[in-house]
Amino acid sequence: MVLAVTVLVTAGTPALAASPSPTPSPSFSGPSAAVGIRLLDAPVNRRDDSRARKYIVDHVHPGITITRRIVVENVSEVRREVAVYAGAAEVDQAGFVLAPDRTQNELSSWISVDRGEVELEPDDEAVLTVTITVPKKASAGERYAVIWAEVSTIDGQNVRNIGRAGIRVYLSVGPGGEPPSGFEVAGLTGDRDGDGTPVVTAEVRNTGRRALDLAGELRLSDGPGGLSVGPVRAEADTLALGATTTVRVVLDPRLPDGPWAARLDLASGWTKRTATGTVSFGGSTAAAATSTDRSGLVLTGGLLASAVVLLLFTGYAFRRRGRSRHALPA
């Protein structure tokens, strides 16, 4: 029996340990399989590209060879043998999709690691070199893969526990310069979920020729009483070419309905967009209903008051007329 735990590295932070499997599993007699991996360097011409500090992102011509250094770490409590290899991946409507086990694709077949296996002490790490050799006859287009670091353990019941962590690879191939990246952000909308939690949403469409990894911040200002909120983290799954996704930013349930002035800043690498607008989080229907009920009470009270005034005025006029008639004979 094999239990696999997979973690995909999405940040340039220290090595990430594989977390326990979310599905029920037997108890293990020894330390669980845990491993970390991170990217050590990036191209100089992408120093302003935040994605290039987390993933291997590049555009190359056919026949070019590139190298990157990575760090692999043993985050378990015992000595481990760590296997390092490239595996297949793709980007579709579901986002960045990982192929199972050691499945290969075109890009992963171009990737090699100077050491396919390293033995590490607890909390020890090793620096490895990844080489990507692009064939001279490679067709134009963007390709995807993952550099995996993998460890495994076997318990007394012969259950194999696999842990692996990986770094994404986005490689564009073709003549000339890099294909443009771009996206559009539709108007911002405010609403509340079924439990009353306020949410700001925006529709984003990939209008460029490279996959996108969107992240950014939402800010609210000019709210009731001059309140401001943010920045609040916003992000979405990998967006394929021509695809559309909804960016959702969940806020504090105690947030007033508004209205608020909203600003959403999104970026994928060095491609950035900003959307602004006015949002509110419901409550208008209840307020209208309450207002209607109160107006009915006010209207009824007004009619009664008008009737009383009319009766008093009529009585007063009648009394003056009677006095006038009594004075004429004299």
C-alpha angles and dihedrals in degrees: 000000000000126000114191127199116191128189122181114208111232102167138053092240128121117300113301121229121220111253124224117281113267091222123080112272139174121268114267122222094210137041114299120254108268132166139163136208136180140171114257103192144012137198116286091231089060099052089121093047108097091195092058089061091057104032138024100263122167148133117226140171121245112276094030124129121206132183134204131184120228134186121226119193136191105222096175128096098250138049112285139191108225120202115208120196145136123258136186127268138166140194120230139141089301092057128241104000122198121215116229124260113334097335112160134214134177096280096044089053088059092054126088134172121215090230119029092193135025131185113222136185119227111297089002122133140197133206114227133182122232117202124196114194113191115203117239091238096049113138122236119267145084120285133190136212142146132236104220132202110196137185131173140193134194122213129207091275092057092251110150116216114200124195125182140166127193149191120226122237122209108181122177116195127193147095122288126013129342117288111255122261119214145151142182127225118208124212119302120252130196125206143141127249121233091273092051098258111149115236132185115205134187131182113231125192125193106232097169136078100253133067115260136219105199125206135151148118139283123213128188123196142165091041127155109314091008093293122168130197132195166301089250120182116252127186143150140198120275109292118221125217110290092001128132128215138176118241110210123194113191116207139192112294089226092064113123119242094252138166095243134182105236131200122185118190115192131178141177106194107310094340108101136179135179129205125190134184147125118280136179132184106229128266093123094106094053091045091051092050091049091047092051092051092050093047089055091054091047091049093051092047091048093053092050092049091049091052092052092049091049092052092049092049092049091050091049093050092048092052092050091050091052092052092050093054092050093054098052100078093054 
